[in-house]
mmCIF file of C-alpha atoms in Angstrom:
data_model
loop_
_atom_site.group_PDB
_atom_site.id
_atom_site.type_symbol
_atom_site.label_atom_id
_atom_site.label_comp_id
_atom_site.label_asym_id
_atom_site.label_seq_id
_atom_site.Cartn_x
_atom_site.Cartn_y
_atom_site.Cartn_z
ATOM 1 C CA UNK A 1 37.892 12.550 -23.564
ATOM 2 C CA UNK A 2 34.918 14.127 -22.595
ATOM 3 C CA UNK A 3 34.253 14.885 -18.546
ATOM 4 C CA UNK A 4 32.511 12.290 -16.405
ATOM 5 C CA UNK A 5 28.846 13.352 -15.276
ATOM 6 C CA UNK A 6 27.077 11.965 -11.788
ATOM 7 C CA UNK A 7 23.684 11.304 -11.599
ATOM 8 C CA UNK A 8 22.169 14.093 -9.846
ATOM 9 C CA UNK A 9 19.179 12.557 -8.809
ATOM 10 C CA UNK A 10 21.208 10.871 -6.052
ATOM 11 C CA UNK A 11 24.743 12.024 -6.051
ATOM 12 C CA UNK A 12 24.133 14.798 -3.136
ATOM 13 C CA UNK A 13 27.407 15.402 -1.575
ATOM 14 C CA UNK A 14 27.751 16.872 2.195
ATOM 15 C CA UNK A 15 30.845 17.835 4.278
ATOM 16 C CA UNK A 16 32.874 15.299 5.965
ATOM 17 C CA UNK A 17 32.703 14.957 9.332
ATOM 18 C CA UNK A 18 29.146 16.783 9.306
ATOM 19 C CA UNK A 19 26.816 14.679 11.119
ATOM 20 C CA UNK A 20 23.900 17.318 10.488
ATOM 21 C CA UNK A 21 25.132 17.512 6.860
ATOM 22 C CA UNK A 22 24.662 13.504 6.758
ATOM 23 C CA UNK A 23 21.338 13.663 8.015
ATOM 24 C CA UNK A 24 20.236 16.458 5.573
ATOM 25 C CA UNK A 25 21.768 14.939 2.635
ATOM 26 C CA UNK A 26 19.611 11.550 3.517
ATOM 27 C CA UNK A 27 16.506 13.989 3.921
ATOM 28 C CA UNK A 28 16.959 15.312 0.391
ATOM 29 C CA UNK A 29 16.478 12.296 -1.154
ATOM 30 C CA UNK A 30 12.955 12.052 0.160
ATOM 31 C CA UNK A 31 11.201 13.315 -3.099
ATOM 32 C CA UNK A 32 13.573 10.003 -4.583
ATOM 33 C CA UNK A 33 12.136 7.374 -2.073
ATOM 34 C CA UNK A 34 8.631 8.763 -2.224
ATOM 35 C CA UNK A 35 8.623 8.575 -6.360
ATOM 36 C CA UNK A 36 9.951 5.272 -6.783
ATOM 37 C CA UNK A 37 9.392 3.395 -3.492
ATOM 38 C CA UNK A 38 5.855 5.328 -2.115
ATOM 39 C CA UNK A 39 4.132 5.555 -5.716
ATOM 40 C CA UNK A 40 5.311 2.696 -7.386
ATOM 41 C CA UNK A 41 4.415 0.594 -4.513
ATOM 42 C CA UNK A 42 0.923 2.222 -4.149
ATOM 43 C CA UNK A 43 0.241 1.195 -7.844
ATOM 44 C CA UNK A 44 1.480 -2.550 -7.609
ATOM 45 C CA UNK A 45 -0.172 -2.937 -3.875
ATOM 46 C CA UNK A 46 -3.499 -0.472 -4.238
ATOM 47 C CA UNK A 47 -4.468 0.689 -7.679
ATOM 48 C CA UNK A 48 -6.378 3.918 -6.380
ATOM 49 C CA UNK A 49 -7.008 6.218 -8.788
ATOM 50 C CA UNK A 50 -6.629 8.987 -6.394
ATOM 51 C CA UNK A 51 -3.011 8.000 -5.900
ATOM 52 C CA UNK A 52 -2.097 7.922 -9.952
ATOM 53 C CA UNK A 53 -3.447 11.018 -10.674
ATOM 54 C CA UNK A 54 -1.113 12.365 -7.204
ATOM 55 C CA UNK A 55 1.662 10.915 -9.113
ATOM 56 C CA UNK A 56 0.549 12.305 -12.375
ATOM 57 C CA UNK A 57 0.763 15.440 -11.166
ATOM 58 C CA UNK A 58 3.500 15.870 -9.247
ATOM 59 C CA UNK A 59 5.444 14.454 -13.189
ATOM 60 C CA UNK A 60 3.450 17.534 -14.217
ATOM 61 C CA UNK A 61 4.924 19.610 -11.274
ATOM 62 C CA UNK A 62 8.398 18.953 -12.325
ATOM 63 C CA UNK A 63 8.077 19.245 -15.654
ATOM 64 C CA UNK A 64 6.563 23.334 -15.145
ATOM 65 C CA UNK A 65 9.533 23.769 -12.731
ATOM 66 C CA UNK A 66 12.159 22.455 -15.594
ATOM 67 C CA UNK A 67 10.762 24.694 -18.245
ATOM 68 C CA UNK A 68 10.467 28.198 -15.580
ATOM 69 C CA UNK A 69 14.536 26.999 -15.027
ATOM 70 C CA UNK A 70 15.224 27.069 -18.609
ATOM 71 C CA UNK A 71 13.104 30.159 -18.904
ATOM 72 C CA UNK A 72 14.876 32.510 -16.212
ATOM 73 C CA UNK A 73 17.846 30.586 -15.844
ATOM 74 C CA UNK A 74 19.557 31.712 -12.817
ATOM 75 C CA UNK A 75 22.253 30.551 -11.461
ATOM 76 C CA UNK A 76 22.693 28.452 -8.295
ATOM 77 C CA UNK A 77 24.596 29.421 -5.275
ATOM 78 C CA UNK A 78 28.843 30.181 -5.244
ATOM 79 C CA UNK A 79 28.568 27.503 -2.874
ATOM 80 C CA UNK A 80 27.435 24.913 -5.127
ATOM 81 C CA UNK A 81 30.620 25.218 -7.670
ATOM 82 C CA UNK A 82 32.180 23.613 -5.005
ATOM 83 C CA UNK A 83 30.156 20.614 -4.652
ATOM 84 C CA UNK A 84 30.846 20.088 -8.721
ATOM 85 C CA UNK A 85 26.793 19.394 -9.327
ATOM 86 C CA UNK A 86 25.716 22.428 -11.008
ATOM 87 C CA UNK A 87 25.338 21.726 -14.082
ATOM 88 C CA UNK A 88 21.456 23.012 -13.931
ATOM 89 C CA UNK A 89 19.686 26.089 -13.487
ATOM 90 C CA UNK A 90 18.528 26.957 -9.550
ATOM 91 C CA UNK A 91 15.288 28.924 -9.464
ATOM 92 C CA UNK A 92 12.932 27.310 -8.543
ATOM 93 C CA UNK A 93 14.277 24.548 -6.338
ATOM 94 C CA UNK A 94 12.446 21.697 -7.907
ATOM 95 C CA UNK A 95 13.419 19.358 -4.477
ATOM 96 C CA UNK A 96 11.221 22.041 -2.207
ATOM 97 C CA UNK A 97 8.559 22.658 -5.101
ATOM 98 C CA UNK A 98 7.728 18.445 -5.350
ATOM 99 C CA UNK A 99 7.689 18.499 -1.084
ATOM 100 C CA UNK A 100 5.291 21.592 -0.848
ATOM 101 C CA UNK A 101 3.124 20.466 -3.732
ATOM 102 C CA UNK A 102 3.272 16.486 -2.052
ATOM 103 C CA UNK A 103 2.492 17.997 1.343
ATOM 104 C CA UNK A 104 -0.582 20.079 0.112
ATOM 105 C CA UNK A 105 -1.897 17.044 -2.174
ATOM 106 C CA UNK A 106 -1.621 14.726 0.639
ATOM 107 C CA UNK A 107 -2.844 17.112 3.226
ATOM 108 C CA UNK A 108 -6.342 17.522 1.034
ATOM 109 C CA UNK A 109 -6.692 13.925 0.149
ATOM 110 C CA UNK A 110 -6.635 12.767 3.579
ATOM 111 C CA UNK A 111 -9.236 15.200 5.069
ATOM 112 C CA UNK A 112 -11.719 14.218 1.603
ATOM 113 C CA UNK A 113 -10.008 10.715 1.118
ATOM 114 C CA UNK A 114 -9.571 8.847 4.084
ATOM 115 C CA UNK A 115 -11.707 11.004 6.103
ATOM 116 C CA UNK A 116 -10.788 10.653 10.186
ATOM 117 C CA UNK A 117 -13.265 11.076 12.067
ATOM 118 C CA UNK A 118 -10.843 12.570 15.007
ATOM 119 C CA UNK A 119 -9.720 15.767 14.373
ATOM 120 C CA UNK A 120 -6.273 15.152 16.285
ATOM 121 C CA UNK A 121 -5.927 12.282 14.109
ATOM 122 C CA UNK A 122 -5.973 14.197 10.778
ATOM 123 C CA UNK A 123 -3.245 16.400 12.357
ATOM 124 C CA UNK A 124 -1.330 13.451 13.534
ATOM 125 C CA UNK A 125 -1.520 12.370 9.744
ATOM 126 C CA UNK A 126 -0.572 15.764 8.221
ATOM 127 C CA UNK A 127 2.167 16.419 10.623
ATOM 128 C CA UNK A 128 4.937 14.135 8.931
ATOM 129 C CA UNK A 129 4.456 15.828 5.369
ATOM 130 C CA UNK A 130 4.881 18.856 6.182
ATOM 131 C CA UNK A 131 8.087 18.413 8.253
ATOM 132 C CA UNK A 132 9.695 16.528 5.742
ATOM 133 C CA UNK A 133 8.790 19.324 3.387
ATOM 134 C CA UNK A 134 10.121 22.654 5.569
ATOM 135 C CA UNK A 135 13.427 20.074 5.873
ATOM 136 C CA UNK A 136 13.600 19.309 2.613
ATOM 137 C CA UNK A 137 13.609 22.918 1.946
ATOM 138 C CA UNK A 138 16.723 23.482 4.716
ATOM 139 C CA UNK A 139 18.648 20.818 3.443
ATOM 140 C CA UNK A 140 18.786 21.942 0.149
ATOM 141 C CA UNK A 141 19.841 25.763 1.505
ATOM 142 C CA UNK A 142 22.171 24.439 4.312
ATOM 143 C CA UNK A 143 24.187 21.730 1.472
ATOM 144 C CA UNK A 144 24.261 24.940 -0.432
ATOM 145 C CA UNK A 145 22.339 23.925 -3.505
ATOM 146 C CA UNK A 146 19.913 26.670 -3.653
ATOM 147 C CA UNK A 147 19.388 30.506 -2.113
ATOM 148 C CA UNK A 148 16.870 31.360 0.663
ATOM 149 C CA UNK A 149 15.131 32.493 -2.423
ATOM 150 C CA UNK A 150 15.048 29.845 -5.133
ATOM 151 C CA UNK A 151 13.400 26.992 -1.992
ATOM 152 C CA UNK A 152 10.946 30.007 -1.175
ATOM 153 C CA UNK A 153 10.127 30.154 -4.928
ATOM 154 C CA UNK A 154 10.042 26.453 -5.538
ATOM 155 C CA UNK A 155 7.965 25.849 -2.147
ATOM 156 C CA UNK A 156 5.308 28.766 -3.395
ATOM 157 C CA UNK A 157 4.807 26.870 -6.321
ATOM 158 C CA UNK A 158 4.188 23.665 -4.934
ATOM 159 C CA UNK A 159 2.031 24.904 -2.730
ATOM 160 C CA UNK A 160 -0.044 26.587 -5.852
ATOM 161 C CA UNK A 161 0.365 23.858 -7.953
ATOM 162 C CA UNK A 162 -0.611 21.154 -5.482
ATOM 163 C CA UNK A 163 -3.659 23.117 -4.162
ATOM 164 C CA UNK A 164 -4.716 23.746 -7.923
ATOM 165 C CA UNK A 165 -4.261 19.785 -9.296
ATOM 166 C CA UNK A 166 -6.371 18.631 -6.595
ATOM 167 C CA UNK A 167 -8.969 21.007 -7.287
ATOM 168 C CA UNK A 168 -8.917 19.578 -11.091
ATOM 169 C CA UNK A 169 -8.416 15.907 -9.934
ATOM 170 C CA UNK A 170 -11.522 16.390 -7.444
ATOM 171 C CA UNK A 171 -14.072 18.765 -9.290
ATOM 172 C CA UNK A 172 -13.262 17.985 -12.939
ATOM 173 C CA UNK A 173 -11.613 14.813 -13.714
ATOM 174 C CA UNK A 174 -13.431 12.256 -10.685
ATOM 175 C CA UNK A 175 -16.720 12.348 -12.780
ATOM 176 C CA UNK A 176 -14.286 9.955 -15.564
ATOM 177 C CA UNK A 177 -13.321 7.552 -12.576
ATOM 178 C CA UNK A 178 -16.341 5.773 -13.168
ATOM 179 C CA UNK A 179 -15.224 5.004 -16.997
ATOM 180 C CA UNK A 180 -11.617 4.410 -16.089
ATOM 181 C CA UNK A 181 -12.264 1.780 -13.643
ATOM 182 C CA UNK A 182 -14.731 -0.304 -16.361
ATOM 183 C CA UNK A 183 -12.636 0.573 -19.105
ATOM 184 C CA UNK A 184 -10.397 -2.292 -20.318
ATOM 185 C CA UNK A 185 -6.871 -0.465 -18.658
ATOM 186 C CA UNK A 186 -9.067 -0.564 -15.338
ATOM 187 C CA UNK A 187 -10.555 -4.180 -15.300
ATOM 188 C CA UNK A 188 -6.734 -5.514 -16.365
ATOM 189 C CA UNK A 189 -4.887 -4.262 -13.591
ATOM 190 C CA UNK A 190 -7.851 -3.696 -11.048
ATOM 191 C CA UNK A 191 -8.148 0.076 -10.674
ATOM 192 C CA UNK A 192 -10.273 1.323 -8.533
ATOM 193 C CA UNK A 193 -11.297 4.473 -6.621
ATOM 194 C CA UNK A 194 -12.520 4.754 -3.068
ATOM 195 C CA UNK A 195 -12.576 8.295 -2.791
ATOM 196 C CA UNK A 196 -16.147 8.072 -2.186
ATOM 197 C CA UNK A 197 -16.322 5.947 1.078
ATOM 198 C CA UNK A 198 -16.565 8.385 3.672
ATOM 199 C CA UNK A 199 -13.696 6.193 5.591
ATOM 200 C CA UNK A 200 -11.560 4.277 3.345
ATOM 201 C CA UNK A 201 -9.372 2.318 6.609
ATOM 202 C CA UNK A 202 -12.161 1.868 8.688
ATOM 203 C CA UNK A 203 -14.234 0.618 5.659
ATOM 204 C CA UNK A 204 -11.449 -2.151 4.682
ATOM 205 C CA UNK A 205 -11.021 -3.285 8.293
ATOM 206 C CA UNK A 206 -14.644 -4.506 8.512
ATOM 207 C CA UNK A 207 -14.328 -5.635 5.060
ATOM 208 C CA UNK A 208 -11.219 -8.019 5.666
ATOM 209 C CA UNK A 209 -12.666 -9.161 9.283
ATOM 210 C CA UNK A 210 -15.821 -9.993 7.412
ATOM 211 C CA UNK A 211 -14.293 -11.512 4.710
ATOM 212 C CA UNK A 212 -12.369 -14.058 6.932
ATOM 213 C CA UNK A 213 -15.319 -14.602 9.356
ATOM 214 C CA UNK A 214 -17.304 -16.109 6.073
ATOM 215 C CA UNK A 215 -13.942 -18.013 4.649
ATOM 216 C CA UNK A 216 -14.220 -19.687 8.191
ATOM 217 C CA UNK A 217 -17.738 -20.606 8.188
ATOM 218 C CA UNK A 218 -17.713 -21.855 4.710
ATOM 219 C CA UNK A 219 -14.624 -24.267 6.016
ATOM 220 C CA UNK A 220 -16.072 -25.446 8.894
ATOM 221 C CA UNK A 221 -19.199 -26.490 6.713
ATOM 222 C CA UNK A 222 -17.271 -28.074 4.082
ATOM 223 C CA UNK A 223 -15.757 -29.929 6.845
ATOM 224 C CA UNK A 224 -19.256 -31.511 8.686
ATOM 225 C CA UNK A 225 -20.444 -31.615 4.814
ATOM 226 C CA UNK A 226 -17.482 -34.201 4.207
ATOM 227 C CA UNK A 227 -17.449 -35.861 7.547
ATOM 228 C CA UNK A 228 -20.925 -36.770 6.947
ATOM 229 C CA UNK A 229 -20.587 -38.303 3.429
ATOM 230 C CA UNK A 230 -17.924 -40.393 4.383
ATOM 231 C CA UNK A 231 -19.459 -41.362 7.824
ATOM 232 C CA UNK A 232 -20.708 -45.393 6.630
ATOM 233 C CA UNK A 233 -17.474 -46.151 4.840
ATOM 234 C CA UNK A 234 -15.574 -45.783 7.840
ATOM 235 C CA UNK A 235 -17.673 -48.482 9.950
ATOM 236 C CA UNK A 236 -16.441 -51.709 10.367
ATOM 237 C CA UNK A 237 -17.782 -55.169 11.216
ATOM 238 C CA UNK A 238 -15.890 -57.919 13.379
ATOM 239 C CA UNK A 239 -17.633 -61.205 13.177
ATOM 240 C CA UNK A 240 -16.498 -63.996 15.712
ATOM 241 C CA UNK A 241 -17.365 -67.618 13.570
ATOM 242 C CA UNK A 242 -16.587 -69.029 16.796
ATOM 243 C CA UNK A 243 -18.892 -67.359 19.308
ATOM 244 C CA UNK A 244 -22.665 -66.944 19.185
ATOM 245 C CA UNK A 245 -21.961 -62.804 19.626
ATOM 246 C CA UNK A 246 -20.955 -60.264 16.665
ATOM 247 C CA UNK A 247 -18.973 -57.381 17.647
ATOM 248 C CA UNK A 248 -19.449 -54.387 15.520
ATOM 249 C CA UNK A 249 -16.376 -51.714 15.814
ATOM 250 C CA UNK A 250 -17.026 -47.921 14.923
ATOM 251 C CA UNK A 251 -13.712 -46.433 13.630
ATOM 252 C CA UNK A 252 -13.368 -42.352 14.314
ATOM 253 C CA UNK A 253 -13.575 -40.142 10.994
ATOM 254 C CA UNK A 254 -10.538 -38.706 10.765
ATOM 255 C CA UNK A 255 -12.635 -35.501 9.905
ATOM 256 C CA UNK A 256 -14.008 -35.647 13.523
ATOM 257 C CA UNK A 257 -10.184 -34.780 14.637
ATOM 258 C CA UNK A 258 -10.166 -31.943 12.400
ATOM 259 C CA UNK A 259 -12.987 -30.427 14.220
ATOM 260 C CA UNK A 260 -11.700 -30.757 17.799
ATOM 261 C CA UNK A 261 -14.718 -33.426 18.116
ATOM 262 C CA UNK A 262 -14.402 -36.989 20.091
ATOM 263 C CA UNK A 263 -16.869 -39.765 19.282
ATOM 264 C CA UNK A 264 -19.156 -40.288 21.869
ATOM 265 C CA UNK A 265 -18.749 -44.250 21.106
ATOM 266 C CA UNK A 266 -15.981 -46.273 19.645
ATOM 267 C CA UNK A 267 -17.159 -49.822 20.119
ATOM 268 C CA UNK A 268 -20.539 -51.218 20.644
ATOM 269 C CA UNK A 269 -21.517 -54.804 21.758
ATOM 270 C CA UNK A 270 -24.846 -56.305 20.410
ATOM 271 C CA UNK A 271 -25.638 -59.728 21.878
ATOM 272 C CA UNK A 272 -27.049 -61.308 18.679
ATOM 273 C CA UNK A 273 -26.292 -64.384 16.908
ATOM 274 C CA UNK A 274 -23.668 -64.288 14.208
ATOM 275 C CA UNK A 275 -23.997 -65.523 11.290
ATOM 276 C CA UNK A 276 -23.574 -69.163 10.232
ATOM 277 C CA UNK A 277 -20.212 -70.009 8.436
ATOM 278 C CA UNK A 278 -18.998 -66.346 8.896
ATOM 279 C CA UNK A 279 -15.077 -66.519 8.463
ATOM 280 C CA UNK A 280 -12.398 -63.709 9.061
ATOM 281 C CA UNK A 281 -13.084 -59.991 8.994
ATOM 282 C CA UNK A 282 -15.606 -58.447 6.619
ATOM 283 C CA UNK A 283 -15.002 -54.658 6.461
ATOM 284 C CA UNK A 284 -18.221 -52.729 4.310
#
């Protein structure tokens, strides 16, 4: 029978009773939770061209760090034998290169991309990235999956490759975003790129406040609009065969209550003669 296998992409194993070691282990699955929960969310929530072609690229990242593994092959750490996942080549560390090359991307689309207009608040942005990248990097070293010098090697060449895909995505390929979004793939699923609005969050704020300030003031019309059409069918007329006065009673319009309005009136009393022969209640 042939030997079970784990799944690598998750299986990361840590030493009991190693509360650092837990931590770690949760902090090298980041590259996991930001492909499948970060970019697959971005795609079903935003459709932003500028975050497809981030994905694209870091799939293009990965697959330049499998083939330099297969190409040098080295080995990873004694350490690892231990943990029974090495069953792939170590340099580079493919975990540190996706961080470095995420953290450089991301650092370079929010300066051009969302564009802050407070300095501190670009660095506030940035900050988390970056952390989770030089951790990432640790973790892998400290679970002993990698050498000092395979996450040096992978984080290099993140940092390269990130720096170099954004230069492509932004200089050479944004002049086809145009196309893509009126192309048939684009109008389907609503792609769109924003990379030209110099302040993408401040821009959809007053866009969405705007947006519901009309949707309120088309309501409230629609409202007085149908109040006033059915205004004379709600009027009715009390005639008293047995008294020389007619009574007229207004009803409210039930669209009146919607508004927050009161009628100024709800019965009037004109002294004029009735009718001859007038019987019961006659509503018009």
């Amino acid at each position: 029978m042939a030997p079970y296998k784990a799944v690598t992409l998750t299986h990361i194993r840590y030493q009991k009773g190693d509360p650092l070691g837990h931590f770690l282990a949760w902090i090298s699955l980041i590259p996991v939770f930001i492909s499948f929960g970060g970019f697959v969310s971005h795609f079903i929530f935003r459709r932003e061209l500028q975050g497809m072609f981030f994905a694209i690229g870091l799939i293009i990242s990965q697959l330049i760090n499998e083939v330099i593994k297969d190409f040098f092959q080295q080995a990873r750490p004694a350490t690892c034998a231990l943990l029974e996942m090495c069953d792939s080549h170590g340099w580079p560390s493919s975990h540190s290169q996706y961080m470095f090359f995420f953290a450089v991307y991301f650092t370079l689309l929010t300066y051009r991309g969302i564009a802050l207009s407070d300095t501190r608040n670009k660095l506030a942005v940035i900050f988390l990235p970056w952390c989770l990248a030089l951790l990432t990097m640790y973790s892998r070293v400290y679970l002993g999956y990698h050498t000092v010098a395979q996450v040096f090697a992978g984080s290099g060449l993140g940092i390269v490759l990130g720096g170099l895909w954004f230069w492509v995505v932004n200089s050479l390929l944004i002049c086809f975003f145009p196309a893509i979004e009126e192309s048939a793939f684009g109008r389907y699923f609503y792609v769109k790129d924003t990379s030209h609005i110099p302040n993408v969050l401040k821009f959809e704020y007053d866009n969405a406040r705007k947006a519901r300030s009309e949707m309120a003031a088309k309501s409230e019309e629609r409202i007085l609009r149908d109040s006033k059409g059915n205004m004379g069918s709600r009027i009715g007329f009390v005639y008293e065969h047995s008294s020389a006065s007619r009574t007229v009673l207004v009803e409210g319009d039930a669209a009146y209550s919607e508004l927050g309005l009161v009628p100024v009136v709800d019965l009037a009393l004109f002294l004029s003669p009735g009718p001859e022969g007038d019987e019961g209640r006659v509503s018009s």
